[in-house]
XYZ file of C-alpha atoms in Angstrom:
331
model
C -29.856 38.669 -7.794
C -30.219 35.036 -8.430
C -31.269 33.903 -5.582
C -33.946 36.474 -5.144
C -35.251 34.648 -8.663
C -35.140 31.727 -6.014
C -36.978 32.416 -2.988
C -39.316 33.677 -5.980
C -40.445 30.036 -6.921
C -41.808 29.600 -3.634
C -42.137 32.191 -0.402
C -43.318 29.988 2.003
C -41.538 26.659 1.749
C -37.518 26.791 0.621
C -38.413 22.936 0.031
C -41.025 23.505 -3.276
C -37.693 25.543 -4.470
C -34.803 24.332 -7.191
C -31.861 25.316 -4.293
C -31.270 26.117 -1.018
C -28.422 27.860 -0.465
C -29.161 30.176 2.541
C -27.904 28.234 5.895
C -32.129 29.124 6.817
C -33.397 27.660 4.272
C -31.177 24.478 3.684
C -31.863 23.514 7.478
C -35.695 25.017 7.898
C -35.502 21.624 4.419
C -33.682 18.807 6.270
C -34.663 19.850 9.757
C -38.106 19.890 9.306
C -37.966 16.781 6.571
C -40.070 19.033 4.147
C -37.881 18.632 0.888
C -39.726 17.774 -2.642
C -39.222 16.739 -6.387
C -38.842 19.998 -7.063
C -35.550 20.189 -5.792
C -32.158 19.865 -7.974
C -28.842 21.643 -6.174
C -28.453 22.426 -2.304
C -25.227 24.934 -1.468
C -24.858 26.029 2.004
C -20.508 27.204 2.385
C -20.264 27.952 5.429
C -21.722 26.915 8.859
C -21.220 29.176 12.267
C -19.295 27.555 15.145
C -22.064 28.727 17.456
C -24.694 26.372 18.258
C -25.658 22.113 17.447
C -28.189 21.503 15.310
C -30.122 18.428 14.420
C -30.550 18.015 10.811
C -32.281 14.763 9.633
C -30.685 12.554 7.469
C -33.821 11.062 6.084
C -35.039 14.011 4.672
C -33.093 14.393 1.569
C -34.660 11.440 0.119
C -38.053 13.083 -0.663
C -35.134 15.328 -3.377
C -35.550 12.600 -5.998
C -34.124 15.518 -8.280
C -31.004 16.246 -6.839
C -28.263 17.181 -9.506
C -25.742 19.293 -7.198
C -24.855 19.331 -3.502
C -22.610 21.584 -1.810
C -21.848 20.898 1.727
C -19.770 22.185 4.916
C -19.170 20.028 7.366
C -18.980 21.504 11.448
C -18.930 20.020 14.512
C -21.953 21.266 15.294
C -24.378 19.462 12.748
C -25.863 16.402 13.976
C -27.331 14.580 11.144
C -29.585 12.085 12.216
C -28.831 8.920 10.356
C -26.149 8.566 7.788
C -27.075 11.074 4.896
C -25.544 9.270 1.712
C -27.790 6.489 2.397
C -30.620 8.301 1.814
C -29.420 10.922 -0.830
C -31.066 10.054 -4.142
C -28.508 9.087 -7.506
C -30.271 9.026 -10.320
C -29.704 13.176 -11.378
C -26.899 13.441 -9.208
C -23.972 14.391 -11.127
C -21.673 16.674 -8.789
C -21.559 15.750 -4.885
C -18.419 18.367 -2.803
C -18.783 17.906 0.570
C -16.007 18.981 2.803
C -15.421 17.184 6.328
C -17.288 14.407 5.995
C -16.986 12.891 9.317
C -17.626 8.600 8.069
C -14.581 6.080 8.297
C -17.013 4.971 4.484
C -19.556 4.879 1.978
C -22.485 2.459 2.722
C -23.424 -0.083 0.313
C -25.940 2.189 -0.820
C -24.898 4.466 -2.400
C -23.966 4.683 -6.174
C -23.791 7.686 -8.012
C -22.662 5.943 -10.915
C -23.454 9.355 -12.380
C -21.128 12.079 -11.359
C -18.981 14.312 -12.467
C -17.268 15.657 -10.908
C -16.906 13.852 -6.516
C -14.654 16.200 -4.373
C -14.353 14.976 0.000
C -11.950 16.949 1.064
C -10.587 16.666 4.360
C -12.973 13.912 5.371
C -12.053 11.278 8.128
C -12.643 7.777 5.999
C -10.176 5.443 6.150
C -11.465 4.209 2.525
C -14.322 5.856 -0.453
C -15.742 2.685 -1.333
C -15.856 -1.196 -1.596
C -15.083 -3.503 -4.354
C -15.139 -1.616 -8.056
C -18.021 0.561 -8.571
C -18.764 2.286 -12.143
C -18.372 5.827 -11.989
C -18.136 6.357 -16.803
C -18.559 10.401 -16.210
C -15.856 10.717 -13.602
C -13.809 13.973 -14.412
C -12.597 15.128 -11.114
C -11.951 12.683 -7.636
C -10.761 14.848 -4.598
C -10.255 13.787 -1.539
C -7.047 16.068 -0.929
C -6.914 16.423 2.678
C -8.307 13.124 4.154
C -6.377 12.233 6.783
C -7.577 9.125 7.891
C -7.172 7.560 3.811
C -5.438 4.522 3.877
C -5.703 3.569 0.159
C -6.730 3.913 -2.707
C -10.150 2.597 -4.287
C -10.700 0.634 -7.420
C -10.823 3.110 -9.978
C -11.340 -0.537 -12.498
C -14.853 1.570 -13.447
C -14.142 5.240 -13.850
C -11.452 4.736 -17.012
C -12.462 8.787 -17.900
C -10.686 10.328 -14.316
C -8.923 13.347 -15.793
C -7.937 14.715 -12.299
C -6.809 12.248 -8.739
C -6.387 14.502 -5.944
C -4.615 12.337 -2.935
C -3.041 16.091 -1.459
C -2.314 15.740 2.742
C -3.341 12.146 2.929
C -1.104 11.360 5.270
C -1.671 8.050 5.747
C -2.116 6.988 2.185
C 0.718 3.548 1.655
C -1.424 2.375 -1.078
C -1.930 3.519 -4.707
C -4.838 0.885 -6.348
C -3.751 -0.814 -9.106
C -7.145 -0.270 -11.035
C -5.406 3.780 -12.003
C -2.827 1.970 -14.384
C -5.771 2.199 -16.412
C -7.027 5.749 -16.735
C -5.214 6.609 -19.677
C -6.549 10.122 -20.308
C -5.736 10.973 -17.035
C -3.857 14.917 -16.699
C -3.509 15.283 -13.459
C -2.525 13.254 -10.657
C -1.358 14.788 -7.183
C 0.279 12.786 -4.058
C 1.277 15.216 -2.052
C 2.631 14.739 1.584
C 1.427 10.055 1.098
C 3.630 7.812 2.647
C 3.077 5.733 -0.704
C 6.396 4.283 -1.091
C 6.745 3.521 -5.316
C 3.416 5.056 -7.579
C 3.777 1.964 -10.252
C 6.097 -0.476 -12.097
C 7.056 -0.260 -15.034
C 6.083 0.745 -18.161
C 2.125 2.179 -18.164
C 0.709 4.809 -20.239
C -0.133 7.863 -19.292
C -0.918 9.797 -23.098
C -2.665 12.881 -21.497
C -0.776 13.026 -18.171
C 1.014 16.664 -17.624
C 1.097 17.035 -13.598
C 2.767 14.723 -10.711
C 3.162 15.952 -8.210
C 4.338 13.230 -5.088
C 5.922 16.769 -3.081
C 6.479 15.623 0.345
C 6.165 11.636 0.503
C 8.879 11.146 2.444
C 8.404 6.870 2.414
C 9.184 7.500 -1.557
C 11.925 5.451 -2.888
C 11.949 5.695 -6.287
C 10.474 7.222 -9.656
C 8.335 5.547 -11.845
C 9.430 4.631 -15.470
C 7.725 7.993 -17.365
C 8.644 7.147 -20.852
C 4.960 6.272 -20.771
C 4.263 9.867 -19.940
C 5.062 12.184 -22.708
C 2.799 15.222 -21.874
C 4.068 15.290 -17.661
C 4.633 19.503 -17.693
C 5.247 19.331 -13.937
C 6.964 17.005 -12.052
C 7.146 17.858 -7.544
C 9.292 15.778 -6.114
C 9.873 18.403 -2.925
C 10.620 16.853 -0.190
C 10.859 12.965 -1.089
C 13.486 12.670 1.708
C 13.915 8.850 0.447
C 14.767 9.212 -2.984
C 17.881 8.528 -3.724
C 17.829 8.425 -7.538
C 15.832 9.955 -9.860
C 15.025 7.901 -13.353
C 16.706 8.215 -16.835
C 13.255 8.109 -18.002
C 12.783 11.432 -17.209
C 15.903 12.531 -19.629
C 12.911 11.413 -22.926
C 10.048 13.653 -21.381
C 10.106 16.673 -23.596
C 7.127 18.780 -22.199
C 8.657 18.892 -19.291
C 8.712 22.610 -18.609
C 9.350 22.770 -13.972
C 11.549 19.966 -12.276
C 10.950 20.299 -8.323
C 14.286 18.315 -6.590
C 13.836 20.551 -3.810
C 14.655 18.932 -0.283
C 15.063 15.331 -1.454
C 18.271 15.002 0.869
C 19.014 11.686 -0.340
C 19.151 12.522 -4.097
C 22.904 12.521 -4.729
C 23.042 13.710 -7.789
C 20.995 14.605 -11.255
C 20.281 12.695 -14.219
C 20.526 14.236 -17.730
C 18.577 16.875 -18.693
C 19.670 18.030 -21.292
C 16.919 16.940 -24.251
C 14.113 18.561 -22.182
C 13.756 21.759 -24.369
C 10.895 23.083 -23.160
C 12.637 22.633 -19.025
C 12.493 26.244 -17.981
C 12.398 25.586 -13.922
C 14.896 23.771 -12.453
C 15.056 23.619 -8.082
C 17.438 21.166 -6.984
C 17.764 22.932 -2.921
C 18.629 20.760 0.315
C 19.522 17.441 -1.491
C 22.609 14.927 -1.430
C 24.773 16.912 -4.761
C 28.380 17.037 -3.794
C 28.701 18.605 -8.155
C 27.500 21.682 -9.787
C 26.411 19.221 -13.352
C 28.277 20.814 -15.883
C 26.029 22.344 -18.145
C 26.019 19.942 -21.077
C 23.317 18.197 -18.921
C 21.416 20.782 -19.320
C 18.889 22.934 -21.170
C 19.211 26.022 -22.841
C 15.109 26.393 -22.272
C 16.590 27.149 -19.056
C 15.465 29.843 -17.055
C 15.429 29.335 -13.020
C 18.135 27.002 -11.897
C 18.451 27.196 -8.325
C 20.923 24.662 -7.097
C 22.944 23.513 -3.337
C 25.977 21.953 -3.947
C 27.102 20.345 -0.325
C 30.803 20.501 -1.285
C 31.838 22.918 -3.716
C 35.235 21.475 -5.903
C 35.997 23.770 -8.638
C 37.653 21.459 -9.775
C 34.509 18.444 -10.614
C 32.051 20.707 -11.750
C 31.866 22.093 -15.398
C 30.968 24.982 -17.012
C 28.770 27.685 -14.336
C 27.941 30.463 -17.429
C 24.923 30.418 -18.577
C 23.160 32.623 -19.832
C 19.624 31.514 -20.811
C 19.751 30.599 -16.311
C 19.160 32.075 -13.607
C 22.417 29.626 -11.286
C 22.564 30.728 -7.446
C 24.955 28.279 -5.441
C 25.659 27.975 -2.129
C 28.122 25.578 0.378
C 27.281 23.474 2.581
C 29.386 21.194 4.449
């Protein structure tokens, strides 16, 4: 219904409509350079892998009122020129580009009014050089960008709420500017090559989700005292992790703790003060003893634990009516 209303705006020329949604319309405008100020949104979610399609990047320059751009890159799409070099940015609020093929942004691309930026599964090694102003940016998602080496300078994006670097397998450096994002709610870095997150005490007063699972080079967790609202901490698959920082014991809002496949972890921290903790998973670790349940909060609902040696003398009481407790012996 909505697309039909948009088509009625101009039957003859899609470049004079407010939105471009269909494949044929998008490619018609970009190929024939028929864009105009009328276009405020472009959506192309899917491109069939059938034949090569050549489109003109310069065609974007006529869309000076563009606010919303969602594009799915494909091997069959061949751009003449660099699209971000010509894309107008004054009105741009939403940019989602799956499979962006260039290694970085052109320096002329300054989308300072963005609120949401998603460029997942891209080939970028870095987003931008230096600091850029993104005062309104709330979401930055470059997940699956396997060639990304480091996170950008985020000094100019103080109002970010969600950062997603999941699946960035080459990522080994976290820019220190992240420490200034006080309103950050979610930080996802699963599958990265990061060795440490930050040093010392950093205040993330709104952080609720921290996911660094499968970060096999992570040696230690940071001081989390400055993240009092943290609810979900995922450390599963951090095979080099030997110790969880004791500050985890102060996270009274923590609900889920994932430690599966932390094969270097020999001891659980004191979790007795975590009055909201409901889920604790610690399978395939280096734990050699079942911890005393005095160190496990009564709020536990799911408690999955695996130890390498089962010694009835060393462990504490395991009768816990508030937990679903499963233990298995590995040697």
